[in-house]
mmCIF file of C-alpha atoms in Angstrom:
data_model
loop_
_atom_site.group_PDB
_atom_site.id
_atom_site.type_symbol
_atom_site.label_atom_id
_atom_site.label_comp_id
_atom_site.label_asym_id
_atom_site.label_seq_id
_atom_site.Cartn_x
_atom_site.Cartn_y
_atom_site.Cartn_z
ATOM 1 C CA MET Q 45 96.491 141.755 107.547
ATOM 2 C CA PHE Q 46 98.398 140.379 104.579
ATOM 3 C CA GLU Q 47 97.269 137.676 102.176
ATOM 4 C CA LYS Q 48 100.403 135.648 102.969
ATOM 5 C CA ASP Q 49 99.245 135.277 106.598
ATOM 6 C CA VAL Q 50 95.984 133.682 105.503
ATOM 7 C CA VAL Q 51 97.442 131.583 102.696
ATOM 8 C CA LEU Q 52 99.985 129.959 104.990
ATOM 9 C CA ASN Q 53 97.024 128.498 106.908
ATOM 10 C CA ALA Q 54 96.917 125.890 104.139
ATOM 11 C CA HIS Q 55 99.289 123.994 106.450
ATOM 12 C CA LYS Q 56 96.181 123.059 108.460
ATOM 13 C CA ILE Q 57 94.742 121.351 105.382
ATOM 14 C CA GLN Q 58 98.011 119.508 104.821
ATOM 15 C CA SER Q 59 98.183 118.412 108.454
ATOM 16 C CA LEU Q 60 94.605 117.144 108.562
ATOM 17 C CA LEU Q 61 95.011 115.167 105.348
ATOM 18 C CA THR Q 62 98.341 113.534 106.121
ATOM 19 C CA LYS Q 63 97.535 112.816 109.755
ATOM 20 C CA HIS Q 64 94.147 111.198 109.288
ATOM 21 C CA TYR Q 65 93.891 109.740 105.755
ATOM 22 C CA GLU Q 66 95.552 106.845 103.962
ATOM 23 C CA ASN Q 67 97.606 107.108 100.784
ATOM 24 C CA VAL Q 68 97.740 110.887 100.814
ATOM 25 C CA GLU Q 69 100.799 112.895 99.958
ATOM 26 C CA VAL Q 70 100.496 116.654 100.110
ATOM 27 C CA LYS Q 71 103.112 118.894 98.577
ATOM 28 C CA MET Q 72 103.028 122.579 99.318
ATOM 29 C CA SER Q 73 104.133 125.173 96.804
ATOM 30 C CA ARG Q 74 104.647 127.620 99.640
ATOM 31 C CA THR Q 75 105.795 126.544 103.103
ATOM 32 C CA SER Q 76 107.268 129.733 104.518
ATOM 33 C CA ASP Q 77 107.190 133.473 104.196
ATOM 34 C CA VAL Q 78 109.161 133.297 100.964
ATOM 35 C CA ALA Q 79 107.214 134.288 97.874
ATOM 36 C CA LYS Q 80 107.368 132.194 94.710
ATOM 37 C CA SER Q 81 106.331 133.281 91.276
ATOM 38 C CA LEU Q 82 103.231 131.763 89.745
ATOM 39 C CA ALA Q 83 105.462 130.106 87.145
ATOM 40 C CA GLN Q 84 107.557 128.488 89.898
ATOM 41 C CA ARG Q 85 104.426 127.174 91.603
ATOM 42 C CA THR Q 86 102.888 125.733 88.461
ATOM 43 C CA ASN Q 87 106.175 124.241 87.247
ATOM 44 C CA GLU Q 88 106.674 122.509 90.608
ATOM 45 C CA ALA Q 89 103.148 121.104 90.711
ATOM 46 C CA ASN Q 90 103.388 119.841 87.143
ATOM 47 C CA ALA Q 91 106.773 118.233 87.913
ATOM 48 C CA TRP Q 92 105.217 116.510 90.935
ATOM 49 C CA MET Q 93 102.587 115.027 88.581
ATOM 50 C CA ALA Q 94 99.984 115.854 91.182
ATOM 51 C CA ASP Q 95 96.435 114.529 90.919
ATOM 52 C CA PHE Q 96 94.963 117.845 91.977
ATOM 53 C CA TYR Q 97 96.041 121.424 92.608
ATOM 54 C CA LEU Q 98 94.331 123.521 95.268
ATOM 55 C CA HIS Q 99 95.270 127.183 95.466
ATOM 56 C CA CYS Q 100 93.903 128.864 98.616
ATOM 57 C CA LYS Q 101 93.855 132.643 98.789
ATOM 58 C CA ALA Q 102 92.285 135.648 100.440
ATOM 59 C CA SER Q 103 92.531 138.638 98.151
ATOM 60 C CA ASN Q 104 91.969 142.323 98.421
ATOM 61 C CA ARG Q 105 89.461 143.389 95.789
ATOM 62 C CA PHE Q 106 87.190 145.587 97.912
ATOM 63 C CA THR Q 107 84.462 142.997 98.002
ATOM 64 C CA HIS Q 108 83.622 140.228 100.449
ATOM 65 C CA GLY Q 109 82.646 136.587 100.549
ATOM 66 C CA TYR Q 110 83.778 133.238 99.236
ATOM 67 C CA GLU Q 111 84.237 132.120 95.663
ATOM 68 C CA ASP Q 112 86.085 129.402 93.862
ATOM 69 C CA ASN Q 113 87.457 129.414 90.348
ATOM 70 C CA ILE Q 114 88.384 126.880 87.715
ATOM 71 C CA HIS Q 115 89.917 127.648 84.332
ATOM 72 C CA ASN Q 116 87.431 128.950 81.802
ATOM 73 C CA SER Q 117 88.273 126.154 79.339
ATOM 74 C CA ASN Q 118 86.603 123.574 81.626
ATOM 75 C CA SER Q 119 83.132 122.463 80.603
ATOM 76 C CA ALA Q 120 80.381 122.072 83.192
ATOM 77 C CA SER Q 121 80.774 118.288 82.908
ATOM 78 C CA SER Q 122 84.578 118.261 83.252
ATOM 79 C CA LEU Q 123 86.239 116.498 86.152
ATOM 80 C CA THR Q 124 87.494 119.862 87.389
ATOM 81 C CA ALA Q 125 83.961 121.312 87.410
ATOM 82 C CA ILE Q 126 82.697 118.265 89.309
ATOM 83 C CA PHE Q 127 85.487 118.757 91.873
ATOM 84 C CA GLN Q 128 84.550 122.443 92.100
ATOM 85 C CA ASP Q 129 80.913 121.550 92.849
ATOM 86 C CA ILE Q 130 81.991 119.280 95.702
ATOM 87 C CA MET Q 131 84.492 121.727 97.168
ATOM 88 C CA HIS Q 132 82.115 124.690 96.929
ATOM 89 C CA THR Q 133 79.301 122.850 98.699
ATOM 90 C CA GLU Q 134 81.559 121.676 101.532
ATOM 91 C CA ILE Q 135 83.283 125.001 102.140
ATOM 92 C CA MET Q 136 80.069 127.050 102.039
ATOM 93 C CA ARG Q 137 78.591 124.938 104.865
ATOM 94 C CA VAL Q 138 80.664 126.664 107.533
ATOM 95 C CA ASN Q 139 82.521 129.675 106.242
ATOM 96 C CA GLN Q 140 79.949 132.324 107.267
ATOM 97 C CA LEU Q 141 80.828 134.306 104.153
ATOM 98 C CA LYS Q 142 78.626 135.606 101.368
ATOM 99 C CA ASP Q 143 78.450 133.075 98.521
ATOM 100 C CA CYS Q 144 80.037 134.829 95.542
ATOM 101 C CA GLY Q 145 79.628 131.688 93.458
ATOM 102 C CA GLN Q 146 81.475 129.179 91.393
ATOM 103 C CA LYS Q 147 83.396 130.967 88.692
ATOM 104 C CA LYS Q 148 85.645 130.426 85.733
ATOM 105 C CA ALA Q 149 88.723 132.534 85.104
ATOM 106 C CA ASN Q 150 91.913 132.631 83.085
ATOM 107 C CA PHE Q 151 94.207 132.803 86.133
ATOM 108 C CA TYR Q 152 97.775 131.710 85.484
ATOM 109 C CA VAL Q 153 97.752 128.958 88.145
ATOM 110 C CA LEU Q 154 94.603 127.480 86.610
ATOM 111 C CA ARG Q 155 95.660 127.871 82.981
ATOM 112 C CA LYS Q 156 99.132 126.328 83.372
ATOM 113 C CA MET Q 157 98.275 123.227 85.412
ATOM 114 C CA ASN Q 158 98.370 119.751 83.887
ATOM 115 C CA MET Q 159 95.852 118.475 86.422
ATOM 116 C CA PRO Q 160 92.454 119.573 87.754
ATOM 117 C CA ALA Q 161 93.009 122.864 89.574
ATOM 118 C CA ILE Q 162 90.776 124.978 91.786
ATOM 119 C CA LEU Q 163 91.439 128.348 93.337
ATOM 120 C CA THR Q 164 89.464 129.009 96.526
ATOM 121 C CA GLU Q 165 89.073 132.644 97.541
ATOM 122 C CA ASN Q 166 88.443 132.402 101.277
ATOM 123 C CA GLY Q 167 87.340 135.929 101.999
ATOM 124 C CA PHE Q 168 88.802 139.308 101.196
ATOM 125 C CA ILE Q 169 91.361 140.843 103.528
ATOM 126 C CA ASP Q 170 90.272 144.410 102.813
ATOM 127 C CA ASN Q 171 86.757 143.709 104.091
ATOM 128 C CA GLY Q 172 86.359 144.146 107.855
ATOM 129 C CA GLN Q 173 83.826 141.325 108.270
ATOM 130 C CA ASP Q 174 85.897 138.830 106.265
ATOM 131 C CA SER Q 175 89.213 139.782 107.860
ATOM 132 C CA ALA Q 176 87.725 139.472 111.356
ATOM 133 C CA LEU Q 177 86.799 135.871 110.561
ATOM 134 C CA MET Q 178 90.244 135.203 109.085
ATOM 135 C CA LYS Q 179 91.829 136.155 112.404
ATOM 136 C CA ASP Q 180 89.677 133.647 114.326
ATOM 137 C CA SER Q 181 91.570 130.367 114.804
ATOM 138 C CA SER Q 182 88.370 128.316 115.197
ATOM 139 C CA TRP Q 183 87.024 129.719 111.904
ATOM 140 C CA ILE Q 184 90.317 128.916 110.179
ATOM 141 C CA GLN Q 185 90.164 125.352 111.513
ATOM 142 C CA LYS Q 186 86.550 124.897 110.348
ATOM 143 C CA VAL Q 187 87.275 126.203 106.859
ATOM 144 C CA ALA Q 188 90.406 124.024 106.614
ATOM 145 C CA GLN Q 189 88.340 120.996 107.667
ATOM 146 C CA ARG Q 190 85.736 121.766 104.999
ATOM 147 C CA HIS Q 191 88.461 121.945 102.352
ATOM 148 C CA VAL Q 192 89.568 118.534 103.606
ATOM 149 C CA ASN Q 193 85.988 117.218 103.569
ATOM 150 C CA GLY Q 194 85.702 118.297 99.944
ATOM 151 C CA LEU Q 195 88.928 116.475 99.106
ATOM 152 C CA ILE Q 196 87.742 113.373 100.988
ATOM 153 C CA LYS Q 197 84.593 113.274 98.846
ATOM 154 C CA THR Q 198 86.426 114.191 95.650
ATOM 155 C CA PHE Q 199 89.017 111.439 96.002
ATOM 156 C CA ASN Q 200 87.113 108.963 98.178
ATOM 157 C CA LEU Q 201 89.829 109.108 100.831
ATOM 158 C CA LYS Q 202 89.875 106.516 103.587
ATOM 159 C CA CYS Q 203 90.675 107.205 107.219
ATOM 160 C CA LYS Q 204 93.791 105.701 108.691
ATOM 161 C CA PRO Q 205 92.979 102.876 111.093
ATOM 162 C CA VAL Q 206 92.833 103.809 114.738
ATOM 163 C CA ILE Q 207 94.759 101.604 117.125
ATOM 164 C CA LEU Q 208 93.257 101.417 120.579
ATOM 165 C CA LYS Q 209 95.322 100.339 123.533
ATOM 166 C CA LEU Q 210 93.226 98.948 126.329
ATOM 167 C CA PHE Q 211 94.661 98.525 129.779
ATOM 168 C CA ASN Q 212 93.406 96.305 132.524
ATOM 169 C CA ARG Q 213 93.203 98.496 135.619
ATOM 170 C CA SER Q 214 92.702 95.756 138.166
#
């Protein structure tokens, strides 16, 4: 298993958001099996003037579980930390992974963003238990939905109206 295989599942988050919620535009820094540098990703996101940056990963650090990170310059009362609280709570509800906590780090993608940015570490590919979950399509869908649920709460997103077509069968 490679991290790229898990990271590209972010398309599920994009699909759920754009299909079901109003006034949402999702731009992806990676849409194929072509790697981009961290500088390219941050420069693109800053040029888009995004409201929020979500970086989903699944690393190999010989540990296991779920954690999320914000830049270590954010105070506990910052908007980014509030977003992190919401996202962490939502994702932990279904991911079946050990809770490694809400953390702060000096990661490039967090440090260089001009908007609130969170990095979610959705398991560790070198851990058998985590990687088994990451290969399960229903688990992937649940975790993607919980990322979306966190974004719904964070940004107070509204569902698109549903149009029902009723037919008289007489």
